[in-house]
Amino acid sequence: MSRWLVVLTLLAGLLSGERVPLSGQANLLAADGVLVSGEDGSESAMYLRTRIGHRGSAFHQTFDLLVSGWLRPDDPSESLVNLEDATIRPVWGPVEFRFGAGDLAWGISETRSPVDVLVSRAWLWDAGRGVRLGQPLVEANLFLPWGDLAVVAFPFTRPVHFGGLLSETWTGATLATRESWGDHAGWGARFARAFGPVDLAISYVDGSDRSPVGAVPEVGAAMLEPPSLEQAGYEVQWATGPFLLYSEGAWGQRGGHGEGRANVGVEWFAAPYLSLVLEQGFATREPGDRIPLARDLIVGSRLIAERLRANVEMAIDPRSGNRHWLASARWLASEVVSLESEWVGWSGDATREPPFALRQRNALRVSLVAYF
């Protein structure tokens, strides 16, 4: 615990120096209480969250630095320090480069995107949405009149992280991983272009699947090993009146087997601050079921107001009838304090879930956040 505090204190001192002013807001303290319950009872944990950001210049080039941490006082070994962004962005004509460590967000869905597969996650208590982990990368973005081309390589990938509250499959097997830093290099390319109200993108990925796929059964445990992946993907969004129609999908070889996945959805903006979402997922073969919610129907609503943001989603499995929920809210009480909450859960028959997929337990997170 003390070493994490020393690291974050040094970073805070560096970032608050006078040579380069702080850019944006720094979320330095968040008290998180998490309660997780299941068939074997319930457990709770307290986290102290930190998030420090800085933008400046070095050698006449722009650089970004964003560091976050989830510090667990009762079990320091389960703490997480995440270098979200530490990149230099030189620009030469129509080409922008990005060197360092960071994130890469392709695709549309935040929960089950078949295109967003290159970035590792930290699974703290939610099997659907994990904390995105920064990892070493080299990226080039070429901006041309006829479209934008991005090429990125991850030469030294980062392993997934389990935070202790998400620890088993639907069969009750304990999750584990043998993966280490740099075990799976990968790269991808994406071309995007807008045609009036229509945004199109196609992509290719060669590496390993970093999304939460099912584990491999072993004696006394279930090993989570990212399968090899080669796939081509697409994204399309069409804004027409109060509706946003969208779809994304990918087809390729995952772990040596051909597999396709796709999402089709519509978002209706019923009011300036309120929208309703309906989205259906598809998968061609059985291993696709081991990716959370791959074939479920998602019904949701989003509220984005000046001081309140809220999101509610319910996923329904069309075969088993099992339901999964995700609800989150953030209320800005003042300019320096906010209250946050998140609830995830499920109901139905556990035996009808994929046996070696990550098990979603019922979890409630409540946070008090202070900004400095």
Coordinates of C-alpha atoms in Angstrom, one line a residue:
M1 CA 0.0 0.0 0.0
S2 CA 2.7 2.5 1.0
R3 CA 4.6 2.1 -2.4
W4 CA 1.4 3.0 -4.3
L5 CA 1.0 6.1 -2.2
V6 CA 4.6 7.1 -2.7
V7 CA 4.3 6.7 -6.5
L8 CA 1.0 8.7 -6.6
T9 CA 2.5 11.4 -4.4
L10 CA 5.5 11.8 -6.6
L11 CA 3.3 12.0 -9.7
A12 CA 1.0 14.6 -8.0
G13 CA 4.1 16.7 -7.2
L14 CA 5.4 16.4 -10.7
L15 CA 2.1 17.3 -12.4
S16 CA 1.4 20.3 -10.2
G17 CA 4.8 22.0 -11.0
E18 CA 4.9 25.5 -12.5
R19 CA 6.8 24.7 -15.7
V20 CA 3.7 23.3 -17.5
P21 CA 0.2 24.1 -16.1
L22 CA -2.3 21.4 -15.3
S23 CA -4.8 20.9 -18.1
G24 CA -8.3 19.8 -17.3
Q25 CA -9.5 18.5 -14.0
A26 CA -7.7 16.2 -11.6
N27 CA -9.8 13.6 -9.8
L28 CA -7.5 13.0 -6.8
L29 CA -9.8 11.3 -4.3
A30 CA -12.8 9.0 -4.6
A31 CA -14.0 6.8 -1.8
D32 CA -15.6 3.7 -3.3
G33 CA -17.7 1.2 -1.5
V34 CA -18.5 -2.0 -3.4
L35 CA -20.9 -4.7 -2.2
V36 CA -21.0 -8.0 -4.1
S37 CA -23.5 -10.8 -3.4
G38 CA -24.0 -14.3 -4.8
E39 CA -25.1 -17.8 -3.8
D40 CA -22.2 -18.1 -1.5
G41 CA -23.1 -14.9 0.5
S42 CA -21.9 -11.4 0.1
E43 CA -18.7 -9.4 0.5
S44 CA -17.7 -5.8 0.5
A45 CA -14.6 -3.8 -0.3
M46 CA -13.4 -0.2 0.0
Y47 CA -11.4 1.5 -2.7
L48 CA -9.6 4.8 -2.8
R49 CA -9.6 6.0 -6.4
T50 CA -7.1 8.5 -7.9
R51 CA -7.0 10.1 -11.4
I52 CA -4.4 12.7 -12.4
G53 CA -4.1 14.2 -15.8
H54 CA -1.6 16.5 -17.4
R55 CA -1.1 17.9 -20.9
G56 CA 2.1 19.8 -22.0
S57 CA 4.9 19.8 -24.6
A58 CA 8.3 18.3 -24.9
F59 CA 10.8 18.9 -27.7
H60 CA 8.1 21.0 -29.4
Q61 CA 5.7 18.0 -29.4
T62 CA 2.4 17.6 -27.5
F63 CA 2.4 15.0 -24.8
D64 CA -0.5 13.6 -22.6
L65 CA -0.2 12.0 -19.2
L66 CA -3.2 10.4 -17.4
V67 CA -2.7 8.0 -14.4
S68 CA -5.4 6.4 -12.4
G69 CA -5.3 4.0 -9.4
W70 CA -7.7 1.8 -7.5
L71 CA -6.2 1.4 -4.1
R72 CA -7.7 -1.3 -1.8
P73 CA -6.6 -0.7 1.8
D74 CA -7.7 -4.1 3.2
D75 CA -5.9 -6.0 0.4
P76 CA -3.1 -4.0 -1.2
S77 CA -2.2 -6.9 -3.6
E78 CA -5.6 -6.4 -5.3
S79 CA -4.9 -2.7 -6.0
L80 CA -4.5 -1.4 -9.5
V81 CA -2.3 1.3 -11.0
N82 CA -3.2 2.2 -14.6
L83 CA -1.2 4.3 -16.9
E84 CA -4.1 5.3 -19.1
D85 CA -2.2 7.6 -21.3
A86 CA 1.5 8.5 -21.6
T87 CA 2.0 9.5 -25.2
I88 CA 3.8 11.9 -27.4
R89 CA 1.9 13.1 -30.5
P90 CA 4.2 14.5 -33.2
V91 CA 2.4 15.8 -36.4
W92 CA 4.1 15.8 -39.8
G93 CA 1.8 17.1 -42.5
P94 CA -1.3 15.0 -42.8
V95 CA 0.1 12.3 -40.4
E96 CA -0.3 12.3 -36.7
F97 CA 1.8 9.8 -34.7
R98 CA 1.2 8.5 -31.2
F99 CA 4.1 6.9 -29.2
G100 CA 4.0 5.6 -25.7
A101 CA 1.4 3.8 -23.6
G102 CA -2.4 4.3 -24.0
D103 CA -5.8 3.1 -25.0
L104 CA -7.5 2.4 -28.3
A105 CA -11.3 2.6 -28.6
W106 CA -12.6 1.2 -31.8
G107 CA -16.2 0.0 -32.3
I108 CA -19.5 1.4 -31.0
S109 CA -20.8 -0.7 -28.1
E110 CA -19.1 -0.2 -24.7
T111 CA -20.3 -3.6 -23.4
R112 CA -19.9 -6.2 -26.2
S113 CA -18.2 -4.6 -29.2
P114 CA -16.9 -7.3 -31.7
V115 CA -14.4 -4.7 -33.1
D116 CA -12.9 -3.4 -29.8
V117 CA -10.7 -6.4 -29.1
L118 CA -7.2 -5.1 -28.8
V119 CA -7.2 -3.6 -25.3
S120 CA -6.9 -5.5 -22.0
R121 CA -9.2 -4.8 -19.1
A122 CA -9.2 -4.9 -15.4
W123 CA -12.1 -7.0 -14.1
L124 CA -12.9 -5.6 -10.6
W125 CA -16.5 -6.7 -10.1
D126 CA -18.3 -6.4 -13.4
A127 CA -18.1 -9.2 -16.1
G128 CA -19.4 -6.9 -18.9
R129 CA -17.4 -3.7 -18.5
G130 CA -13.9 -3.6 -17.1
V131 CA -11.5 -0.8 -16.6
R132 CA -9.6 -0.2 -19.8
L133 CA -5.8 -0.7 -19.3
G134 CA -3.2 1.4 -21.0
Q135 CA -0.4 -0.5 -22.7
P136 CA 2.6 0.3 -25.0
L137 CA 1.6 1.2 -28.5
V138 CA 2.8 2.9 -31.7
E139 CA 0.0 4.5 -33.8
A140 CA -0.1 6.5 -37.1
N141 CA -3.2 8.4 -38.2
L142 CA -3.3 9.6 -41.8
F143 CA -5.9 12.3 -42.5
L144 CA -6.8 12.6 -46.2
P145 CA -9.7 14.2 -48.1
W146 CA -11.2 10.8 -48.9
G147 CA -10.9 9.3 -45.4
D148 CA -8.9 8.6 -42.3
L149 CA -6.5 5.7 -41.9
A150 CA -5.2 4.5 -38.5
V151 CA -2.6 1.8 -38.1
V152 CA -1.6 0.7 -34.6
A153 CA 0.8 -1.9 -33.1
F154 CA 0.9 -3.2 -29.5
P155 CA 4.4 -4.7 -29.3
F156 CA 4.3 -5.4 -25.5
T157 CA 0.7 -6.3 -24.4
R158 CA -0.5 -6.0 -20.8
P159 CA -2.2 -8.9 -19.0
V160 CA -5.7 -8.7 -17.7
H161 CA -6.3 -7.9 -14.0
F162 CA -8.6 -9.5 -11.6
G163 CA -9.5 -7.4 -8.6
G164 CA -10.8 -10.1 -6.3
L165 CA -14.5 -9.5 -6.4
L166 CA -14.8 -11.1 -9.9
S167 CA -13.2 -14.5 -9.3
E168 CA -15.1 -17.4 -10.8
T169 CA -17.0 -18.8 -13.7
W170 CA -20.7 -19.8 -13.8
T171 CA -19.7 -23.4 -12.7
G172 CA -17.9 -21.9 -9.6
A173 CA -14.4 -22.6 -10.9
T174 CA -11.8 -20.2 -9.7
L175 CA -10.5 -17.9 -12.4
A176 CA -6.7 -17.6 -13.0
T177 CA -4.4 -16.5 -15.8
R178 CA -0.8 -17.5 -16.8
E179 CA -0.4 -14.5 -19.0
S180 CA 2.5 -12.1 -18.5
W181 CA 3.5 -8.7 -19.9
G182 CA 4.4 -9.0 -23.6
D183 CA 3.0 -12.5 -24.2
H184 CA 0.8 -11.5 -27.1
A185 CA 1.8 -8.8 -29.6
G186 CA -0.8 -7.5 -32.0
W187 CA -1.6 -4.9 -34.6
G188 CA -4.6 -3.4 -36.4
A189 CA -5.7 -1.0 -39.1
R190 CA -8.9 1.0 -39.5
F191 CA -10.2 3.2 -42.3
A192 CA -13.1 5.6 -41.6
R193 CA -15.1 8.0 -43.8
A194 CA -18.2 10.1 -43.4
F195 CA -20.8 10.3 -46.2
G196 CA -23.1 13.1 -45.0
P197 CA -25.1 11.7 -42.1
V198 CA -23.5 8.2 -42.5
D199 CA -20.2 7.2 -40.8
L200 CA -18.5 4.1 -42.1
A201 CA -15.4 2.2 -40.9
I202 CA -13.7 -1.0 -41.8
S203 CA -10.9 -2.6 -39.8
Y204 CA -8.5 -5.5 -39.6
V205 CA -7.0 -7.0 -36.5
D206 CA -4.2 -9.6 -36.1
G207 CA -3.1 -10.5 -32.6
S208 CA -5.1 -11.9 -29.6
D209 CA -8.6 -11.3 -28.4
R210 CA -8.4 -9.0 -25.3
S211 CA -12.2 -9.0 -24.7
P212 CA -13.6 -11.1 -21.8
V213 CA -13.8 -14.5 -23.5
G214 CA -14.5 -17.8 -21.7
A215 CA -11.9 -19.6 -19.7
V216 CA -10.3 -23.0 -20.4
P217 CA -11.2 -25.6 -17.7
E218 CA -8.3 -27.1 -15.7
V219 CA -8.1 -29.2 -12.5
G220 CA -9.3 -26.9 -9.7
A221 CA -9.4 -23.7 -11.7
A222 CA -10.3 -22.1 -15.0
M223 CA -7.5 -20.4 -17.0
L224 CA -8.3 -17.3 -18.9
E225 CA -6.0 -17.3 -21.9
P226 CA -6.6 -14.7 -24.7
P227 CA -7.1 -16.7 -28.0
S228 CA -5.3 -15.8 -31.2
L229 CA -7.4 -13.6 -33.4
E230 CA -7.5 -12.6 -37.1
Q231 CA -10.6 -10.7 -38.1
A232 CA -12.1 -8.1 -40.4
G233 CA -14.7 -5.7 -39.0
Y234 CA -17.1 -3.0 -39.9
E235 CA -18.9 -0.1 -38.2
V236 CA -21.8 2.0 -39.6
Q237 CA -23.8 4.8 -38.1
W238 CA -26.6 6.8 -39.7
A239 CA -28.2 9.8 -38.1
T240 CA -31.7 10.5 -39.5
G241 CA -34.0 12.9 -37.6
P242 CA -34.4 11.8 -34.0
F243 CA -32.9 8.4 -34.7
L244 CA -29.4 7.0 -34.8
L245 CA -29.2 3.6 -36.6
Y246 CA -26.0 1.6 -36.1
S247 CA -24.4 -1.7 -36.6
E248 CA -21.0 -3.2 -36.1
G249 CA -19.6 -6.7 -36.7
A250 CA -16.6 -8.8 -37.4
W251 CA -15.7 -12.2 -38.9
G252 CA -12.5 -14.1 -38.6
Q253 CA -10.5 -16.8 -36.9
R254 CA -10.6 -16.9 -33.1
G255 CA -8.5 -19.6 -31.5
G256 CA -8.3 -21.3 -34.9
H257 CA -12.0 -21.5 -35.5
G258 CA -14.1 -19.3 -37.8
E259 CA -16.6 -17.1 -35.9
G260 CA -18.7 -14.0 -36.6
R261 CA -20.4 -11.5 -34.3
A262 CA -22.5 -8.5 -35.0
N263 CA -24.7 -5.9 -33.2
V264 CA -27.6 -4.0 -34.8
G265 CA -29.3 -1.2 -32.9
V266 CA -31.3 2.0 -32.9
E267 CA -31.1 5.0 -30.5
W268 CA -34.1 7.3 -30.4
F269 CA -33.6 10.8 -29.0
A270 CA -37.0 11.3 -27.4
A271 CA -36.0 14.6 -25.8
P272 CA -32.9 16.9 -25.8
Y273 CA -31.5 15.1 -22.8
L274 CA -33.1 11.6 -23.1
S275 CA -32.6 8.7 -25.5
L276 CA -33.9 5.2 -25.7
V277 CA -31.8 2.3 -27.0
L278 CA -32.7 -1.1 -28.6
E279 CA -29.9 -3.4 -29.7
Q280 CA -29.7 -7.0 -30.7
G281 CA -26.5 -9.1 -30.8
F282 CA -25.7 -12.1 -33.0
A283 CA -23.0 -14.8 -32.9
T284 CA -22.5 -17.7 -35.4
R285 CA -21.0 -20.4 -33.2
E286 CA -21.2 -21.7 -29.6
P287 CA -17.9 -20.2 -28.3
G288 CA -19.4 -16.8 -29.0
D289 CA -21.7 -17.4 -26.1
R290 CA -18.7 -17.2 -23.8
I291 CA -18.4 -13.5 -24.6
P292 CA -20.8 -11.7 -22.2
L293 CA -24.2 -10.8 -23.8
A294 CA -23.0 -11.8 -27.3
R295 CA -26.5 -12.9 -28.4
D296 CA -28.7 -10.9 -26.0
L297 CA -31.3 -8.2 -26.7
I298 CA -30.4 -5.0 -24.9
V299 CA -33.0 -2.4 -23.9
G300 CA -31.7 0.8 -22.4
S301 CA -32.1 4.5 -21.7
R302 CA -29.7 7.4 -21.3
L303 CA -30.2 10.7 -19.5
I304 CA -27.6 13.5 -20.0
A305 CA -28.4 16.7 -18.2
E306 CA -26.3 19.5 -16.9
R307 CA -25.7 18.0 -13.4
L308 CA -27.1 14.5 -13.8
R309 CA -26.1 11.6 -16.0
A310 CA -27.7 8.3 -15.8
N311 CA -27.7 5.1 -17.9
V312 CA -29.9 2.0 -17.5
E313 CA -29.6 -1.2 -19.6
M314 CA -31.3 -4.6 -19.4
A315 CA -29.9 -7.5 -21.5
I316 CA -32.2 -10.5 -22.2
D317 CA -30.9 -13.9 -23.4
P318 CA -33.5 -15.0 -26.1
R319 CA -32.9 -18.7 -25.4
S320 CA -32.6 -19.0 -21.6
G321 CA -34.6 -15.9 -20.6
N322 CA -31.8 -14.9 -18.2
R323 CA -31.5 -11.1 -17.6
H324 CA -28.5 -8.9 -16.8
W325 CA -28.7 -5.3 -15.6
L326 CA -26.5 -2.4 -15.6
A327 CA -27.4 1.0 -14.1
S328 CA -25.1 3.9 -13.4
A329 CA -25.7 7.5 -12.3
R330 CA -23.5 10.6 -11.6
W331 CA -24.8 13.7 -9.9
L332 CA -22.6 16.8 -9.7
A333 CA -23.5 18.2 -6.3
S334 CA -21.1 21.2 -6.7
E335 CA -18.2 22.2 -8.8
V336 CA -15.8 20.1 -6.7
V337 CA -18.0 17.2 -5.4
S338 CA -20.0 14.5 -7.1
L339 CA -21.9 11.4 -6.1
E340 CA -21.7 8.3 -8.3
S341 CA -23.4 4.9 -8.1
E342 CA -23.3 1.7 -10.2
W343 CA -25.4 -1.4 -10.0
V344 CA -24.9 -4.6 -12.0
G345 CA -26.7 -7.9 -11.6
W346 CA -28.5 -10.8 -13.1
S347 CA -31.5 -13.1 -12.6
G348 CA -32.5 -16.5 -14.0
D349 CA -31.0 -20.0 -14.2
A350 CA -27.2 -20.1 -13.7
T351 CA -27.0 -23.6 -15.3
R352 CA -28.2 -22.1 -18.6
E353 CA -25.3 -19.6 -18.7
P354 CA -22.0 -20.7 -20.5
P355 CA -20.2 -22.8 -17.9
F356 CA -16.8 -21.3 -18.2
A357 CA -17.7 -17.7 -19.0
L358 CA -17.0 -15.0 -16.4
R359 CA -19.8 -15.0 -13.8
Q360 CA -21.7 -11.8 -13.2
R361 CA -22.5 -11.5 -9.5
N362 CA -24.8 -8.8 -8.1
A363 CA -22.8 -5.8 -7.2
L364 CA -23.5 -2.2 -6.0
R365 CA -20.9 0.5 -6.0
V366 CA -21.3 3.9 -4.3
S367 CA -18.7 6.7 -4.6
L368 CA -18.1 10.1 -3.2
V369 CA -15.7 12.0 -5.5
A370 CA -13.8 15.2 -4.9
Y371 CA -12.1 17.2 -7.6
F372 CA -9.1 19.5 -7.0

